[in-house]
XYZ file of C-alpha atoms in Angstrom:
704
model
C 37.579 100.794 -53.195
C 36.676 103.984 -53.824
C 34.002 105.249 -51.524
C 32.805 103.655 -48.299
C 29.773 104.329 -46.177
C 28.793 103.588 -42.141
C 25.366 102.483 -41.366
C 24.547 105.293 -39.169
C 23.227 102.768 -36.549
C 26.708 100.880 -37.024
C 26.911 99.660 -33.704
C 23.844 98.652 -33.189
C 23.641 96.592 -36.343
C 26.522 94.481 -36.758
C 29.097 96.749 -38.052
C 27.099 97.024 -41.065
C 28.406 99.345 -44.194
C 28.665 99.516 -47.659
C 31.566 100.071 -49.999
C 32.468 100.574 -53.895
C 34.442 100.646 -56.729
C 35.832 100.057 -59.625
C 34.400 96.935 -59.967
C 30.975 98.359 -60.044
C 29.481 96.814 -58.094
C 27.526 98.411 -54.498
C 28.570 95.579 -51.602
C 26.897 95.734 -47.831
C 28.389 94.262 -45.870
C 27.953 92.516 -42.145
C 29.851 91.432 -39.829
C 28.898 87.839 -38.856
C 31.267 87.433 -35.540
C 34.929 88.656 -34.814
C 36.098 85.142 -36.274
C 33.305 84.732 -38.879
C 34.022 87.533 -41.234
C 31.276 89.340 -43.167
C 28.313 88.287 -44.977
C 27.950 90.097 -48.500
C 25.351 91.596 -49.931
C 25.396 92.908 -53.838
C 22.856 95.726 -54.218
C 23.910 97.091 -58.140
C 27.113 95.795 -60.012
C 27.514 96.434 -63.298
C 26.440 100.610 -63.970
C 30.264 101.852 -63.707
C 32.856 102.633 -60.887
C 31.754 104.020 -57.708
C 33.318 107.388 -56.546
C 31.261 108.501 -54.000
C 28.906 107.140 -51.140
C 26.884 108.300 -48.558
C 24.185 106.746 -46.058
C 21.334 108.792 -43.548
C 19.185 107.229 -41.555
C 17.474 104.230 -43.921
C 18.881 106.254 -47.411
C 21.945 105.010 -48.996
C 23.190 107.174 -51.877
C 26.041 106.963 -54.483
C 27.469 108.193 -57.642
C 28.196 106.115 -61.033
C 29.497 107.120 -64.133
C 26.130 107.587 -65.128
C 24.610 109.308 -62.349
C 23.394 108.633 -58.421
C 21.029 106.623 -57.203
C 19.419 106.523 -53.917
C 18.320 103.303 -52.492
C 15.517 102.615 -49.487
C 17.470 100.043 -47.200
C 15.085 99.563 -44.990
C 12.793 98.016 -47.809
C 15.861 97.524 -50.004
C 13.838 99.387 -52.553
C 15.825 101.870 -55.156
C 14.319 104.905 -54.933
C 15.528 106.954 -57.407
C 18.013 107.852 -60.031
C 19.270 111.408 -60.641
C 21.453 111.839 -64.345
C 25.223 112.928 -64.691
C 24.802 116.867 -65.014
C 25.630 117.472 -69.135
C 28.652 118.835 -69.510
C 30.763 117.204 -66.949
C 34.037 115.967 -67.464
C 34.198 111.708 -66.208
C 34.878 111.730 -63.071
C 38.624 110.792 -63.358
C 38.980 114.599 -63.974
C 36.166 116.293 -61.574
C 34.589 113.603 -58.964
C 30.813 113.763 -57.910
C 29.847 114.877 -54.266
C 27.394 114.167 -52.285
C 25.940 115.028 -48.792
C 22.968 114.556 -46.873
C 22.121 117.950 -45.467
C 19.258 116.196 -43.000
C 17.260 112.902 -42.882
C 15.348 113.912 -46.066
C 17.521 115.973 -48.307
C 20.598 114.949 -50.497
C 22.877 117.937 -51.791
C 24.816 116.883 -54.964
C 27.940 118.662 -56.648
C 29.071 117.292 -59.639
C 31.855 119.958 -61.529
C 29.730 123.160 -61.436
C 26.367 121.693 -60.876
C 24.561 121.891 -57.466
C 21.137 119.795 -57.197
C 19.059 119.691 -54.025
C 16.924 116.134 -53.764
C 14.467 116.046 -51.689
C 13.604 112.335 -50.448
C 9.781 112.535 -50.265
C 6.931 110.134 -49.042
C 3.586 111.420 -50.151
C 3.142 109.672 -53.955
C -0.061 112.111 -54.886
C 2.555 115.116 -55.249
C 4.308 113.031 -58.656
C 7.779 113.779 -59.684
C 8.942 117.121 -61.196
C 10.495 115.780 -64.251
C 14.062 115.748 -62.821
C 14.225 112.649 -61.734
C 13.029 108.851 -62.713
C 11.912 106.495 -60.502
C 13.401 102.840 -60.503
C 10.112 101.102 -59.649
C 6.353 102.088 -60.360
C 6.387 99.344 -57.209
C 8.105 101.900 -54.784
C 6.138 104.865 -54.687
C 6.289 105.300 -51.206
C 9.367 106.964 -51.326
C 10.418 109.308 -54.484
C 13.210 112.349 -54.878
C 12.490 115.737 -55.659
C 14.803 117.825 -57.212
C 14.234 120.943 -55.034
C 16.966 123.350 -56.112
C 19.867 123.821 -58.567
C 22.363 125.961 -59.817
C 25.475 126.192 -61.908
C 28.893 127.364 -59.942
C 31.790 129.278 -61.668
C 34.428 127.552 -60.291
C 34.570 124.017 -60.058
C 33.203 121.775 -56.799
C 35.775 120.362 -54.835
C 33.841 119.434 -51.480
C 30.043 119.841 -50.739
C 29.073 119.900 -46.567
C 26.078 121.379 -44.910
C 26.172 124.660 -42.529
C 22.776 124.670 -41.458
C 20.271 125.299 -44.072
C 23.139 126.444 -46.156
C 26.259 125.167 -48.266
C 30.114 124.956 -47.539
C 31.397 124.714 -50.775
C 34.939 124.335 -51.475
C 35.172 126.248 -54.988
C 38.389 124.933 -57.476
C 38.700 127.940 -59.597
C 39.787 126.973 -63.215
C 42.096 129.191 -65.251
C 40.942 131.384 -68.079
C 41.456 131.608 -70.847
C 40.744 134.964 -73.428
C 39.437 136.458 -69.969
C 36.625 133.803 -70.454
C 35.975 130.850 -67.413
C 36.001 127.249 -69.203
C 35.817 124.328 -67.793
C 38.624 121.840 -68.699
C 38.143 118.766 -69.799
C 41.539 117.585 -70.271
C 42.831 116.147 -67.677
C 46.383 117.274 -67.841
C 47.070 121.068 -67.089
C 49.639 123.512 -66.976
C 51.377 123.344 -63.506
C 52.048 125.783 -61.136
C 49.317 128.066 -62.354
C 46.405 126.636 -59.905
C 45.033 129.537 -57.975
C 43.717 128.655 -54.216
C 40.843 126.730 -53.174
C 38.132 129.052 -51.908
C 35.211 128.121 -49.212
C 31.849 129.439 -50.315
C 28.625 129.504 -48.136
C 26.250 129.699 -50.819
C 22.064 128.944 -50.122
C 20.307 127.240 -52.213
C 19.964 129.617 -54.977
C 23.596 130.218 -54.790
C 23.926 133.241 -53.188
C 26.833 133.784 -51.603
C 26.854 134.341 -48.046
C 31.117 134.553 -47.680
C 34.098 133.882 -49.327
C 37.364 132.974 -47.909
C 40.631 131.538 -50.238
C 42.637 128.596 -48.181
C 46.318 129.057 -47.456
C 47.217 125.621 -48.896
C 50.591 124.953 -49.514
C 51.503 124.012 -52.537
C 48.276 124.957 -53.746
C 49.761 126.131 -57.415
C 50.619 122.707 -58.729
C 47.256 120.992 -57.603
C 44.009 120.049 -59.151
C 40.437 119.862 -58.297
C 40.518 116.279 -57.633
C 43.151 116.955 -55.273
C 40.962 118.408 -52.603
C 38.787 116.545 -50.077
C 35.653 118.635 -48.114
C 34.643 116.447 -44.944
C 32.344 117.520 -41.939
C 32.333 116.158 -38.395
C 28.422 115.800 -37.809
C 26.924 118.238 -35.543
C 23.639 118.220 -33.115
C 21.034 120.943 -32.640
C 20.737 122.918 -35.723
C 21.540 126.725 -36.290
C 19.406 129.520 -35.404
C 18.867 132.731 -37.725
C 21.829 134.023 -37.249
C 23.736 131.313 -38.234
C 25.363 130.728 -35.052
C 25.475 127.095 -33.054
C 25.479 126.336 -29.147
C 28.571 125.683 -27.461
C 29.349 122.192 -28.623
C 26.735 122.141 -31.283
C 29.403 123.990 -33.987
C 30.394 121.669 -36.619
C 33.968 121.139 -37.982
C 35.115 121.327 -41.364
C 37.940 120.045 -42.862
C 40.245 120.953 -46.070
C 42.849 118.320 -47.240
C 45.201 118.579 -49.697
C 48.559 116.516 -50.883
C 50.498 118.184 -47.782
C 47.757 120.100 -45.622
C 44.657 119.773 -43.410
C 42.838 122.760 -42.530
C 40.201 122.613 -39.897
C 37.275 125.346 -40.113
C 34.502 125.817 -38.291
C 31.988 128.560 -37.568
C 32.708 132.295 -36.530
C 31.666 132.538 -33.387
C 31.319 135.883 -31.477
C 34.946 136.637 -31.198
C 35.567 136.051 -34.686
C 32.604 138.476 -35.190
C 34.214 141.076 -33.276
C 37.563 140.021 -34.266
C 36.476 141.297 -37.750
C 34.139 143.866 -36.783
C 37.303 145.584 -35.004
C 39.395 144.682 -38.295
C 37.366 146.348 -40.505
C 37.426 149.867 -38.317
C 33.688 148.919 -37.117
C 34.641 149.818 -33.777
C 31.069 151.117 -32.235
C 29.577 147.764 -33.335
C 32.410 145.787 -31.662
C 31.536 147.620 -28.585
C 27.949 146.744 -28.982
C 28.853 143.866 -29.399
C 31.056 143.437 -26.615
C 28.441 145.130 -23.961
C 25.593 143.130 -25.403
C 27.388 140.274 -23.482
C 28.534 138.565 -26.231
C 32.514 137.268 -26.243
C 34.772 136.710 -23.120
C 34.582 139.764 -20.441
C 38.345 140.219 -20.903
C 37.484 141.296 -24.726
C 36.176 144.445 -23.757
C 39.878 145.722 -22.747
C 41.050 144.672 -26.046
C 37.667 146.149 -27.537
C 38.110 148.917 -25.799
C 42.304 149.838 -26.414
C 41.670 149.678 -30.041
C 38.661 151.490 -30.648
C 40.385 154.385 -28.553
C 43.047 153.922 -30.631
C 41.061 154.421 -33.265
C 39.429 157.677 -31.804
C 42.695 159.149 -30.680
C 44.260 158.273 -34.856
C 40.991 160.152 -36.304
C 42.078 163.210 -33.789
C 38.801 162.467 -32.031
C 39.826 163.607 -28.677
C 36.713 164.488 -27.191
C 35.012 161.006 -28.188
C 37.257 158.980 -27.146
C 37.885 160.991 -23.940
C 33.864 160.294 -23.112
C 34.152 156.714 -23.459
C 37.033 156.191 -21.101
C 34.792 155.456 -18.098
C 32.986 152.690 -20.006
C 36.003 151.074 -21.937
C 38.643 151.873 -18.732
C 36.539 150.770 -15.487
C 37.970 150.180 -12.637
C 41.524 149.375 -13.905
C 43.702 152.338 -12.520
C 46.273 151.077 -14.769
C 44.537 151.431 -17.464
C 42.952 154.551 -16.803
C 46.570 155.618 -15.607
C 48.089 154.690 -18.821
C 45.578 157.067 -20.494
C 46.019 159.613 -18.615
C 49.657 160.194 -19.362
C 49.199 158.912 -23.327
C 46.253 161.727 -23.298
C 48.826 164.114 -21.792
C 51.528 163.216 -24.142
C 48.880 164.128 -27.085
C 48.864 167.881 -25.323
C 44.915 166.862 -24.907
C 44.228 166.115 -21.483
C 41.953 169.003 -20.528
C 39.216 166.746 -22.723
C 39.881 163.893 -20.802
C 39.933 165.562 -17.122
C 36.203 165.808 -16.904
C 35.594 161.905 -16.686
C 38.899 161.185 -14.959
C 38.067 159.051 -11.548
C 38.185 160.276 -8.152
C 37.119 157.110 -6.564
C 36.619 153.725 -7.751
C 39.532 153.536 -8.912
C 41.225 156.216 -7.385
C 44.839 156.540 -9.478
C 48.237 157.676 -8.425
C 49.025 160.826 -6.950
C 51.341 161.984 -10.100
C 48.627 160.978 -12.444
C 46.099 164.051 -10.713
C 48.800 166.205 -10.110
C 49.776 166.201 -14.361
C 45.861 166.357 -14.976
C 46.258 170.048 -12.969
C 49.785 171.178 -14.845
C 48.231 170.643 -18.062
C 45.750 173.054 -17.423
C 47.828 175.312 -16.293
C 49.314 175.753 -19.660
C 46.505 177.587 -21.388
C 44.187 180.711 -20.457
C 40.770 178.770 -22.148
C 41.615 175.948 -19.262
C 41.750 177.947 -16.434
C 38.388 177.948 -15.801
C 38.046 173.961 -15.987
C 41.324 173.954 -13.595
C 39.040 176.071 -11.109
C 36.242 173.560 -11.143
C 38.425 170.826 -10.648
C 40.413 171.967 -7.641
C 36.755 173.037 -6.295
C 35.534 169.549 -7.055
C 38.345 166.960 -6.534
C 39.290 166.367 -2.961
C 42.687 167.421 -1.921
C 43.939 164.259 -0.681
C 44.214 162.710 -3.878
C 47.221 164.979 -5.129
C 49.813 167.238 -3.960
C 49.261 171.126 -4.414
C 53.075 172.172 -4.794
C 53.997 170.791 -8.090
C 50.756 172.964 -9.383
C 51.422 175.830 -7.517
C 55.100 175.525 -8.975
C 53.712 175.563 -12.354
C 51.188 178.656 -11.356
C 53.136 181.051 -9.771
C 55.761 182.015 -12.843
C 52.638 183.116 -14.511
C 51.517 185.990 -11.564
C 53.211 188.968 -13.286
C 52.062 187.727 -17.003
C 49.811 188.701 -19.374
C 48.492 185.040 -19.556
C 47.334 185.457 -15.559
C 43.620 185.066 -15.390
C 41.124 185.561 -12.590
C 40.429 182.190 -13.013
C 44.417 180.986 -12.510
C 44.325 183.668 -9.604
C 42.008 182.136 -8.208
C 42.576 178.378 -8.484
C 46.594 179.658 -6.913
C 44.808 180.492 -3.913
C 42.476 177.164 -3.594
C 45.807 175.678 -3.493
C 47.599 178.021 -1.167
C 44.670 177.053 1.285
C 45.433 173.296 0.381
C 48.574 174.469 1.266
C 47.604 176.191 4.418
C 49.736 178.888 2.994
C 46.496 181.236 4.070
C 48.092 184.945 4.297
C 48.928 184.130 0.618
C 45.516 182.581 -0.547
C 43.944 185.980 1.154
C 45.999 188.370 -0.954
C 44.542 186.748 -3.902
C 41.199 186.451 -2.463
C 41.284 190.144 -2.029
C 42.696 190.908 -5.636
C 39.707 189.205 -6.685
C 37.124 190.910 -4.642
C 35.759 187.316 -3.763
C 33.068 187.756 -0.741
C 34.139 184.912 1.218
C 37.560 186.551 2.286
C 35.673 188.079 5.348
C 34.503 184.682 6.382
C 38.406 183.487 5.562
C 39.579 185.799 7.269
C 37.786 184.816 10.583
C 38.403 181.465 10.040
C 41.887 181.636 9.899
C 42.492 184.500 11.824
C 44.744 186.561 9.751
C 43.292 189.920 11.143
C 47.403 191.038 10.946
C 47.062 189.991 7.111
C 45.109 192.244 6.004
C 46.914 195.728 6.794
C 47.730 196.383 2.687
C 44.015 195.350 1.752
C 42.467 197.904 3.203
C 41.255 199.347 -0.440
C 39.801 195.719 -1.357
C 38.188 195.448 1.677
C 36.109 198.414 1.149
C 35.614 197.898 -2.407
C 34.256 194.159 -1.812
C 32.057 194.905 1.058
C 31.813 198.358 2.568
C 30.349 197.955 5.383
C 31.731 194.539 6.878
C 34.696 196.035 6.024
C 34.670 199.227 8.145
C 33.158 196.489 11.076
C 36.116 194.611 10.476
C 38.709 197.181 10.784
C 37.163 199.008 13.524
C 37.083 196.039 15.427
C 40.565 195.346 14.811
C 41.838 199.142 14.852
C 44.528 198.186 17.764
C 45.868 195.956 14.881
C 45.436 198.186 11.855
C 45.529 201.947 13.356
C 43.006 204.167 11.494
C 46.061 206.093 9.874
C 46.960 203.365 8.235
C 43.167 202.786 6.551
C 42.986 206.631 6.039
C 46.543 206.871 4.362
C 45.359 203.497 1.718
C 42.437 204.959 0.921
C 43.813 208.253 0.325
C 46.612 206.679 -2.099
C 44.170 204.651 -3.732
C 45.086 203.868 -7.110
C 41.693 202.091 -8.203
C 38.839 203.978 -10.294
C 36.875 203.951 -7.075
C 34.894 206.749 -4.896
C 37.654 207.156 -1.895
C 36.082 209.740 -0.550
C 32.742 207.892 -0.063
C 34.617 205.288 1.344
C 36.837 207.288 3.740
C 33.505 208.461 5.418
C 32.416 205.581 5.941
C 34.968 204.545 7.829
C 35.652 207.485 9.959
C 31.751 208.342 10.716
C 31.585 204.652 11.622
C 34.758 205.082 13.978
C 33.348 208.672 15.337
C 30.651 206.842 16.335
C 32.497 204.119 17.886
C 35.244 206.639 19.944
C 34.968 210.549 19.165
C 38.611 210.651 19.769
C 39.325 207.810 18.098
C 40.135 209.541 14.723
C 40.469 213.198 15.926
C 43.518 214.120 13.716
C 40.965 213.504 10.708
C 38.329 215.326 12.041
C 38.505 218.452 9.732
C 38.444 216.130 7.065
C 35.605 214.310 8.254
C 33.592 217.484 8.399
C 34.108 218.019 4.922
C 33.312 214.756 3.840
C 29.690 215.160 5.880
C 29.414 217.807 4.293
C 29.318 216.266 0.798
C 28.093 213.233 2.128
C 25.330 213.389 4.778
C 25.300 216.984 6.005
C 22.262 216.324 8.574
C 25.667 214.510 10.750
C 27.380 217.986 10.987
C 25.319 219.782 13.673
C 25.690 216.936 16.063
C 29.217 216.272 14.730
C 30.054 219.628 15.701
C 28.546 219.581 19.467
C 30.315 216.514 19.714
C 34.014 217.220 18.826
C 36.307 219.429 19.729
C 38.945 218.721 17.170
C 38.130 220.358 14.120
C 39.293 223.817 13.542
C 36.683 226.735 13.313
C 38.043 228.816 10.561
C 38.081 225.889 8.441
C 34.252 224.440 9.150
C 33.017 228.370 8.753
C 35.041 228.268 5.348
C 33.502 224.934 3.878
C 29.926 225.827 5.288
C 30.065 228.997 3.736
C 30.855 227.620 0.278
C 28.609 224.749 0.842
C 25.521 227.737 2.435
C 24.654 225.933 5.248
C 23.430 228.141 7.304
C 22.402 226.813 10.490
C 26.110 224.877 10.598
C 27.576 228.496 10.527
C 25.268 230.136 13.127
C 26.922 227.515 14.659
C 30.962 227.971 14.122
C 29.808 231.371 14.501
C 28.492 231.147 18.473
C 31.801 228.931 18.704
C 34.002 231.731 17.661
C 32.564 234.157 20.081
C 30.795 236.611 17.233
C 26.925 235.808 18.325
C 25.904 238.952 16.757
C 26.782 237.810 13.220
C 25.726 234.800 14.033
C 22.471 235.768 15.321
C 22.515 238.291 12.463
C 23.072 235.349 9.915
C 19.869 233.812 11.859
C 17.530 236.748 11.331
C 18.590 237.536 7.794
C 19.279 234.001 6.141
C 17.430 232.104 8.164
C 14.627 234.580 9.091
C 13.390 231.777 12.144
C 12.990 233.826 14.911
C 12.067 231.256 17.318
C 15.916 229.747 16.008
C 17.112 233.299 17.023
C 15.752 233.070 20.447
C 16.715 229.887 21.232
C 20.396 230.890 20.521
C 20.245 234.328 22.536
C 18.659 232.191 25.501
C 21.960 229.380 25.236
C 24.196 232.511 25.053
C 22.986 233.889 28.133
C 23.825 237.683 27.309
C 21.634 240.236 27.813
C 23.141 242.186 24.964
C 22.264 239.849 22.818
C 18.341 240.369 23.398
C 18.957 244.078 22.650
C 20.567 243.165 19.629
C 17.829 241.281 18.219
C 15.322 243.594 19.666
C 16.990 245.929 17.364
C 17.418 243.901 14.233
C 13.698 242.449 14.621
C 12.378 246.088 14.330
C 14.037 246.811 11.221
C 11.869 244.441 10.260
C 7.685 244.783 10.894
C 6.694 241.127 10.599
C 9.350 240.384 12.917
C 8.775 241.939 15.515
C 4.557 239.922 16.316
C 6.830 236.540 15.373
C 9.266 238.359 18.382
C 6.408 238.863 20.515
C 5.220 235.644 20.273
C 8.601 233.638 21.242
C 9.674 235.658 23.847
C 7.081 235.078 26.459
C 8.674 233.698 29.408
C 12.201 235.472 28.199
C 11.764 239.047 28.206
C 8.658 241.765 29.080
C 6.337 242.264 26.193
C 5.729 245.608 27.651
C 9.225 246.339 27.157
C 9.265 245.429 23.488
C 6.117 247.213 23.209
C 7.884 250.717 24.074
C 10.656 250.342 21.622
C 8.033 250.360 18.769
C 8.285 253.066 16.822
C 5.156 254.937 16.549
C 3.288 254.472 13.108
C 5.176 251.065 12.595
C 2.201 249.005 10.709
C 3.168 245.223 12.366
C 0.986 242.917 10.794
C -1.379 241.172 13.443
C 0.072 242.814 16.075
C -4.002 242.875 18.144
C -4.252 239.265 17.696
C -0.662 238.854 18.937
C -1.052 240.753 22.296
C -4.311 239.124 22.781
C -2.378 235.690 22.647
C 0.394 237.611 24.725
C -1.765 238.975 27.438
C -3.557 235.280 27.434
C 0.000 233.756 28.127
C 0.435 236.377 30.709
C -2.849 235.117 32.525
C -2.193 231.188 32.133
C 1.262 231.430 32.972
C 0.378 233.805 36.230
C -2.460 231.370 37.054
C 0.317 228.913 37.108
C 2.694 230.492 39.068
C -0.478 230.863 41.806
C -0.821 227.632 41.620
C 2.226 226.325 42.344
C 2.840 228.850 44.670
C 0.105 227.505 46.889
C 1.121 223.616 46.840
C 4.786 225.012 47.598
C 2.529 226.406 50.649
C 0.331 223.458 51.571
C 3.693 220.822 51.013
C 5.677 223.244 53.678
C 2.825 223.261 55.767
C 2.536 219.674 56.135
C 6.204 219.380 56.473
C 6.605 221.654 59.337
C 3.406 220.053 60.952
C 5.104 216.521 60.722
C 8.582 217.535 61.712
C 6.756 218.919 64.793
C 5.198 215.876 65.599
C 7.773 214.059 65.117
C 9.502 216.313 67.575
C 7.602 215.955 70.252
C 8.124 212.139 70.589
C 10.754 210.868 73.498
C 13.779 209.301 72.216
C 15.130 205.999 74.053
C 18.569 207.030 75.613
C 20.791 204.137 76.803
C 23.234 204.615 79.120
C 26.830 204.254 78.643
C 27.528 200.975 80.265
C 24.708 199.239 78.735
C 26.141 200.557 75.535
C 29.748 199.520 76.384
C 28.525 195.572 77.071
C 26.222 195.721 74.446
């Protein structure tokens, strides 16, 4: 016996099966009972040995030396005979292989030839000439060859794979570079090639090829291999994939090995993508929900390793949140790996601070890595501000930065980062020094928040440069802690390119307004500062302060040509005549002169005023207008030399007379009112005096 085929309904058909062998008989055996043996029925005989046999539904196909026959078991009629391909060695060398691809499609592989036969029931379509009908009466079913092709290898087995075919290929030996089919049973030993599995279409389009790891393949012939498959339920989808449990299994049998093959599943596909370096496609497949969830870790690790090898560090860092997800251990492993590669700065923006939260060491390593290069200092500052301080200890990072404080590698960003770390570490005074040096606007709030007024002694200049108004307010408010002499000394010796005189002016002016005596030692300096920046404040300052040198003040005003201030100082110095001369000759302001003389309460100055005015006729008229109530106009007129022309004299005299009459009238009115008030008060007093006064005795007063 060389071939056997079970009835597809074996369990329901009394265990029916068909056999064939060297005798050339096709027998169908049906079991009668468990003790009586089998009934035998001969379908065909005398046509040569039977080499292969396959049964599907009601159709039985077998192959003999002549070709392949198809028999309808339901009607017990032969359907078709398909001749053996020409040029094929006898079956002892290359066996024929039959397989039903479905209920109506029979695939024949013989030598290097493949034919696909379809079982038809529509007799109107006729035959295509590639097969012959057994009987004219059996027109209900016929066979149509719908596909055929030649291969470049010997077929050692054939099986269906959805709509495709699985071919077990035996590669023939090459002779002079051309492949020839050997018709000899014998062949050289030990030179055979590995058998291969080919996945092909009906048009011999090869989709995949795999060489099989068979032991001793060098010594095997084509007939030494067999391909069997386990029938599968369901059908393949468009992608050639089967649902779980529906996958077909293939068994490649050799004298020493049995290789089990099955369709590649999603994990196989992902592994293949990784093997060929298509990591991005493998990741996309895993993210699409294909394969086990655990695959994401493996694919992610291999993808990151690949990017690291390619030195695509930024791309690898960007993918870490997606690939590492919520695994603290995975994150820490990659943090340390990036640190080892000195590429940690590209990963830091993606390091999670929660869900998951890493160990404090991981965060500290990340921050320390940013201190090594000036190009990373800005990122360091941003990271320190964005990360919660509870994630790490500030001390290791501070220790990494402090040695750079006085070096050329120290940048403003690194200073600010160090200041933020000092704040985290509660080293507020050190933080204040750096904030003040960096001229950070929030330094004033920082001082108030942490009560650091004692720590600003040496930071006056920086604070003034940052915000003069706020700094002055702070310094004056706490002048008991920072006395004025400290502030002035620091501003005078400021080494920075700043307008230190202006800053001094702002401070001393504000100090003078709060306490006129607090800065008395610097009033001489303050006069110069007022002269330079705010001249309008000179006179109020001169009138209020008693702590400046008059000669120094006069010298300053003379240089600046501040006439009113010179007049005031001259008056203070007792040189009233020179002061009056300055008013008349430089200011030419008679009203100012009159006010000055009035304030001095010196009659000789009036004479001096009149004497100097008589030298200028226009001054005489102005003097007449402004002395009403102070001097007798007639006295002034009597002193005017004869012939002196005074502009607008008549109008001014008329005004003097009018003003005099008005003044006289006002005086008379006031006297009348005063007299009337006196009379009324006297009458009131008289009536009060006439009233009796109740007097009590001494005893009553004692009892009371």
